[in-house]
XYZ file of C-alpha atoms in Angstrom:
404
model
C 20.519 34.128 -17.978
C 24.065 32.936 -17.197
C 24.693 29.346 -16.172
C 26.126 30.548 -12.873
C 22.846 32.292 -12.029
C 20.890 29.245 -13.178
C 22.906 26.916 -10.972
C 22.593 29.311 -8.035
C 18.824 29.367 -8.479
C 18.817 25.558 -8.680
C 20.737 25.360 -5.398
C 18.338 27.762 -3.666
C 15.307 25.783 -4.834
C 16.882 22.527 -3.643
C 17.687 24.100 -0.258
C 14.080 25.260 0.131
C 12.794 21.831 -0.854
C 15.047 20.087 1.679
C 13.883 22.470 4.412
C 10.291 21.740 3.405
C 10.972 17.990 3.606
C 12.333 18.371 7.138
C 9.257 20.393 8.103
C 6.901 17.783 6.636
C 8.774 14.947 8.320
C 8.612 16.756 11.660
C 4.863 17.377 11.419
C 4.091 13.946 9.898
C 6.765 11.623 11.349
C 5.126 8.438 10.051
C 5.184 9.526 6.409
C 6.939 6.749 4.519
C 9.998 7.431 2.418
C 10.677 10.919 3.771
C 14.050 10.069 5.315
C 15.227 8.771 1.931
C 13.783 11.811 0.160
C 15.514 14.218 2.568
C 18.818 12.453 2.075
C 18.394 12.386 -1.698
C 17.739 16.085 -2.158
C 20.273 17.110 0.494
C 22.836 15.186 -1.526
C 21.680 16.908 -4.711
C 21.984 20.289 -3.005
C 25.509 19.476 -1.835
C 26.471 18.427 -5.351
C 25.192 21.633 -6.948
C 26.955 23.756 -4.309
C 30.200 21.865 -4.935
C 29.839 22.439 -8.646
C 29.436 26.150 -8.041
C 32.793 26.107 -6.191
C 34.653 24.690 -9.196
C 36.839 27.836 -9.511
C 38.445 27.204 -6.144
C 39.538 23.600 -6.530
C 40.300 20.886 -9.074
C 37.695 21.175 -11.860
C 37.634 17.521 -12.901
C 37.364 16.282 -9.304
C 34.444 18.622 -8.519
C 32.565 17.692 -11.710
C 33.006 14.002 -10.865
C 31.827 14.471 -7.291
C 28.810 16.503 -8.425
C 27.659 13.929 -10.947
C 28.173 11.085 -8.467
C 26.052 12.908 -5.892
C 23.271 13.368 -8.467
C 23.336 9.660 -9.380
C 23.149 8.779 -5.672
C 20.197 11.173 -5.424
C 18.299 9.039 -7.951
C 19.281 5.829 -6.121
C 17.961 7.159 -2.801
C 14.802 8.431 -4.474
C 14.223 4.950 -5.885
C 14.542 3.492 -2.382
C 12.003 6.050 -1.122
C 9.550 5.018 -3.852
C 9.905 1.337 -2.956
C 9.264 2.134 0.716
C 6.089 4.105 -0.047
C 4.746 1.393 -2.345
C 5.734 -1.236 0.262
C 7.705 -3.141 -2.339
C 11.099 -4.793 -1.786
C 13.833 -3.117 -3.796
C 14.441 -5.917 -6.290
C 16.466 -3.506 -8.453
C 19.105 -2.916 -5.764
C 21.782 -4.820 -7.720
C 21.175 -2.725 -10.812
C 21.344 0.430 -8.700
C 24.635 -0.663 -7.157
C 26.003 -1.452 -10.608
C 24.989 2.045 -11.736
C 26.821 3.593 -8.764
C 29.941 1.491 -9.279
C 30.031 2.307 -13.001
C 29.660 6.000 -12.217
C 32.474 5.864 -9.635
C 34.772 4.186 -12.160
C 33.833 6.825 -14.739
C 34.609 9.558 -12.210
C 38.018 8.081 -11.428
C 38.819 7.681 -15.099
C 37.662 11.216 -15.896
C 39.587 12.771 -13.019
C 42.885 10.868 -13.293
C 43.125 9.288 -16.750
C 40.940 10.731 -19.496
C 39.638 14.224 -18.652
C 37.257 14.237 -21.595
C 33.968 16.099 -21.027
C 32.150 14.376 -23.894
C 32.909 10.949 -22.520
C 31.992 11.917 -18.981
C 28.733 13.645 -19.947
C 27.724 10.525 -21.842
C 28.607 8.245 -18.900
C 26.682 10.365 -16.410
C 23.563 10.777 -18.563
C 23.473 7.051 -19.385
C 23.758 5.851 -15.786
C 21.288 8.474 -14.567
C 18.777 7.471 -17.265
C 19.021 3.798 -16.253
C 18.426 4.530 -12.567
C 15.544 6.944 -13.221
C 13.958 4.464 -15.650
C 13.995 1.828 -12.885
C 11.986 4.171 -10.665
C 9.523 4.889 -13.463
C 9.104 1.139 -14.032
C 8.296 0.487 -10.366
C 5.792 3.358 -10.297
C 4.042 2.189 -13.467
C 3.920 -1.524 -12.629
C 3.679 -1.951 -8.856
C 1.319 0.690 -7.525
C -1.731 -0.205 -5.372
C -4.996 0.381 -7.293
C -6.072 3.206 -4.988
C -2.765 5.019 -5.585
C -2.991 4.889 -9.364
C -3.288 8.657 -9.871
C -0.254 9.860 -7.890
C 1.832 6.832 -8.924
C 1.165 7.351 -12.634
C 1.884 11.070 -12.324
C 5.179 10.445 -10.522
C 6.040 7.729 -13.035
C 5.399 10.135 -15.900
C 7.726 12.696 -14.339
C 10.463 10.090 -13.889
C 10.025 8.752 -17.421
C 10.316 12.276 -18.837
C 13.437 12.936 -16.773
C 14.996 9.683 -17.999
C 14.177 10.662 -21.594
C 15.905 14.020 -21.149
C 19.063 12.222 -19.993
C 18.870 9.873 -22.980
C 18.581 12.850 -25.347
C 21.580 14.478 -23.669
C 23.627 11.289 -24.061
C 22.740 11.061 -27.758
C 23.569 14.720 -28.378
C 26.866 14.279 -26.537
C 27.788 11.286 -28.727
C 27.286 13.165 -31.973
C 28.176 16.724 -31.018
C 29.967 16.667 -27.694
C 29.887 19.670 -25.329
C 31.004 22.800 -27.203
C 32.927 24.061 -24.165
C 35.113 22.416 -21.566
C 33.556 24.790 -19.042
C 30.207 23.130 -18.358
C 28.882 26.344 -16.859
C 29.306 28.207 -20.123
C 25.870 29.540 -21.147
C 25.488 27.706 -24.459
C 21.970 26.805 -25.468
C 21.748 23.046 -24.966
C 23.514 22.988 -21.593
C 21.303 25.823 -20.340
C 18.198 24.021 -21.587
C 19.248 20.734 -19.979
C 20.016 22.375 -16.638
C 16.724 24.261 -16.594
C 14.631 21.202 -17.532
C 16.587 18.998 -15.093
C 15.864 21.491 -12.310
C 12.141 21.657 -13.100
C 11.685 17.897 -13.472
C 13.827 17.113 -10.427
C 11.744 19.323 -8.149
C 8.563 18.012 -9.797
C 9.701 14.461 -9.051
C 10.218 15.397 -5.402
C 6.822 17.055 -5.130
C 5.093 14.137 -6.866
C 6.760 11.790 -4.404
C 5.457 13.824 -1.458
C 1.968 13.625 -2.985
C 2.342 9.867 -3.413
C 3.541 9.436 0.162
C 0.714 11.537 1.629
C -1.875 9.592 -0.392
C -0.325 6.301 0.759
C -0.520 7.381 4.391
C -4.122 8.503 3.979
C -4.932 5.123 2.436
C -3.240 3.333 5.343
C -5.175 5.413 7.873
C -8.434 4.643 6.076
C -7.534 0.961 6.112
C -6.784 1.069 9.838
C -10.058 2.885 10.501
C -12.105 0.344 8.546
C -10.439 -2.965 9.401
C -10.243 -5.085 12.506
C -6.727 -5.095 13.912
C -6.827 -8.716 15.056
C -8.211 -10.420 11.946
C -7.729 -7.946 9.101
C -11.439 -8.204 8.268
C -13.769 -5.236 7.953
C -14.766 -3.770 11.293
C -18.302 -2.920 12.382
C -18.221 0.619 11.027
C -17.000 -0.483 7.592
C -19.539 -3.312 7.502
C -22.446 -1.027 8.324
C -21.369 1.321 5.525
C -21.115 -1.621 3.110
C -24.512 -2.897 4.245
C -26.119 0.474 3.563
C -24.580 0.659 0.073
C -25.494 -2.887 -0.866
C -29.033 -2.596 0.500
C -29.591 0.612 -1.477
C -28.341 -1.142 -4.618
C -30.493 -4.225 -3.962
C -33.643 -2.159 -3.395
C -32.983 -0.127 -6.549
C -32.467 -3.203 -8.752
C -34.991 -5.506 -7.089
C -32.411 -8.021 -5.883
C -32.239 -9.828 -2.560
C -29.378 -9.349 -0.107
C -28.481 -12.039 2.395
C -27.067 -11.239 5.836
C -25.412 -13.963 7.901
C -24.565 -13.398 11.563
C -22.172 -15.896 13.192
C -21.534 -16.134 16.934
C -19.036 -18.541 18.489
C -20.683 -20.651 21.196
C -19.462 -20.241 24.792
C -16.503 -18.157 23.700
C -16.425 -16.299 27.011
C -15.533 -19.552 28.767
C -12.488 -19.926 26.485
C -11.247 -16.470 27.456
C -11.955 -17.060 31.145
C -10.357 -20.521 31.160
C -7.337 -20.139 28.882
C -6.830 -16.386 28.711
C -7.244 -13.775 26.009
C -4.151 -14.767 23.947
C -5.745 -18.183 23.292
C -9.086 -16.500 22.586
C -7.439 -14.121 20.112
C -5.791 -17.029 18.307
C -9.156 -18.783 18.024
C -10.670 -15.614 16.560
C -7.863 -15.406 13.992
C -8.286 -19.059 13.009
C -12.044 -18.693 12.635
C -11.634 -15.582 10.478
C -9.267 -17.521 8.184
C -11.835 -20.309 7.852
C -14.582 -17.801 7.053
C -12.462 -16.197 4.340
C -11.899 -19.600 2.742
C -15.606 -20.410 2.944
C -16.984 -17.244 1.359
C -16.935 -15.851 -2.167
C -14.688 -12.990 -3.160
C -17.736 -10.804 -3.794
C -19.086 -11.299 -0.259
C -18.363 -8.714 2.442
C -17.003 -10.319 5.600
C -16.495 -8.500 8.902
C -15.796 -9.005 12.551
C -18.840 -7.376 14.078
C -17.476 -7.324 17.592
C -16.096 -9.802 20.146
C -16.822 -13.298 18.854
C -19.429 -12.191 16.287
C -18.842 -12.210 12.531
C -21.122 -10.919 9.799
C -21.324 -11.575 6.092
C -23.162 -9.935 3.197
C -24.277 -12.212 0.373
C -25.117 -10.332 -2.828
C -28.061 -11.443 -4.978
C -28.867 -14.404 -2.712
C -32.235 -15.942 -1.797
C -33.130 -17.702 1.456
C -32.170 -21.186 0.285
C -28.776 -20.088 -1.024
C -28.096 -18.094 2.148
C -29.025 -21.128 4.271
C -26.579 -23.299 2.323
C -23.784 -20.788 2.851
C -24.615 -20.494 6.548
C -24.610 -24.265 6.992
C -21.268 -24.536 5.205
C -19.874 -21.935 7.595
C -21.281 -23.683 10.656
C -19.914 -27.045 9.533
C -16.468 -25.607 8.697
C -16.166 -24.063 12.151
C -17.306 -27.258 13.851
C -14.721 -29.309 11.932
C -11.777 -27.022 12.736
C -8.797 -28.870 14.166
C -5.319 -27.964 15.392
C -6.780 -25.228 17.567
C -4.835 -24.088 20.653
C -4.946 -26.551 23.589
C -6.944 -28.943 21.340
C -10.119 -26.893 21.617
C -13.303 -27.839 19.808
C -15.626 -24.957 18.967
C -19.046 -24.531 17.418
C -21.036 -21.560 16.182
C -24.654 -20.436 16.107
C -25.765 -18.754 12.910
C -28.634 -16.412 12.086
C -29.691 -15.647 8.503
C -31.917 -12.905 7.127
C -32.693 -12.028 3.511
C -33.836 -8.566 2.534
C -37.158 -7.698 0.972
C -37.969 -4.500 -0.886
C -37.996 -1.494 1.433
C -35.915 -3.066 4.213
C -33.480 -0.774 5.994
C -30.089 -1.802 7.304
C -31.429 -1.650 10.870
C -34.295 -3.956 9.939
C -32.054 -6.517 8.267
C -29.611 -6.518 11.187
C -32.497 -6.940 13.624
C -33.877 -9.905 11.677
C -30.504 -11.672 11.528
C -29.952 -11.002 15.222
C -33.346 -12.485 16.085
C -32.508 -15.570 14.007
C -29.140 -15.897 15.741
C -30.600 -15.823 19.224
C -33.263 -18.299 18.167
C -30.378 -20.673 17.331
C -28.800 -20.053 20.726
C -32.025 -20.573 22.641
C -32.716 -23.772 20.711
C -29.421 -25.412 21.697
C -26.637 -23.650 19.708
C -24.514 -25.051 16.873
C -27.297 -24.578 14.357
C -28.633 -22.256 11.671
C -31.884 -20.288 11.938
C -33.402 -18.348 9.068
C -35.684 -15.374 9.470
C -38.749 -15.267 7.242
C -41.424 -12.593 6.778
C -44.001 -14.354 8.930
C -41.951 -16.205 11.498
C -38.547 -17.705 12.214
C -37.914 -20.821 10.184
C -35.474 -22.955 12.121
C -32.984 -25.299 10.553
C -31.885 -27.597 13.356
C -28.398 -28.996 12.966
C -27.626 -30.577 16.348
C -24.013 -31.150 17.321
C -22.912 -34.715 18.025
C -21.241 -33.586 21.258
C -22.469 -31.615 24.226
C -22.423 -27.827 24.268
C -19.332 -27.905 26.489
C -17.359 -30.097 24.099
C -14.890 -27.367 23.300
C -13.403 -27.636 26.768
C -12.449 -31.237 26.140
C -8.789 -31.792 25.175
C -9.845 -34.294 22.494
C -12.736 -34.611 20.054
């Protein structure tokens, strides 16, 4: 196959890929990184088309412009990767240095030293550096749930960088056999073919990475509470079912703590929902600081929070619940100097309990706390409700007072 036919095929493939990117972006407008990817491969397409037109204009100028467009393609692709991984582009200075070096090499090649060996070496070296940066980001900064697509894309980029390094080394020792870079000699044909395959593979792997990232974000939105960032009710019920199945299988107890803020409706009615939302956010932050990393914490709805305590007996669950109640009661710097308290219900699973049973027991314990005066912890037992009375030093309407 002649190099001209190979380059023409490369251009057609790039054109089809760019069209596909526009179609994907139109059907999935929130897909991260696609605008950078479209720009990158459109630039690559333009560069290959320019190179094909070398017979009709200044050869050295067209070769320079083509190689610069390909380097810029890698820079834009790197920016797309950073956007998908939600990482700041800390390598932007290196990328700019790569571009500047390549521009200087293009100027020198076009106007001063029209040496193909030197220019091939300069292009392959700068391209390898930029591609290696992308591989580094993919290998080191991927979210755990995106490991598969990130490692695959990183492998593609690392292989592409290695190909450029090999080309630079070969150019140093042998140089290009022909001044016409489209001459069909073996190494140039091999490099062009492999570059085409790996370049398109890099684009496809990026699309896979971006789609997986969006799916992960949608799953996160579906399973987390938008106000607090905690698990929502649906996610908590799924976690409860999994943990209860595990506990029943291994004969371990599972503690469930249900927390309800006292008289929260009065806060919303008196000060408005923005103040109520801020209180909810502050309470969720306190709960996260109070619980272990292995515990599942969720906003169950409104002013209710739930917590799963793995491998926990009644006494341990009661201690955790009391720590939570006390932490909420001692909160300061709340909006409009509010003071708030919470009622807490605790239930611990026994063998054969279902998730509905455990939730019912914790709910019964919670409402026992409310009926008994609020700002206290009640624990459900097999035979009855054991109450742990922890009376507040102030009245139940203390939170409406501007000072403690």
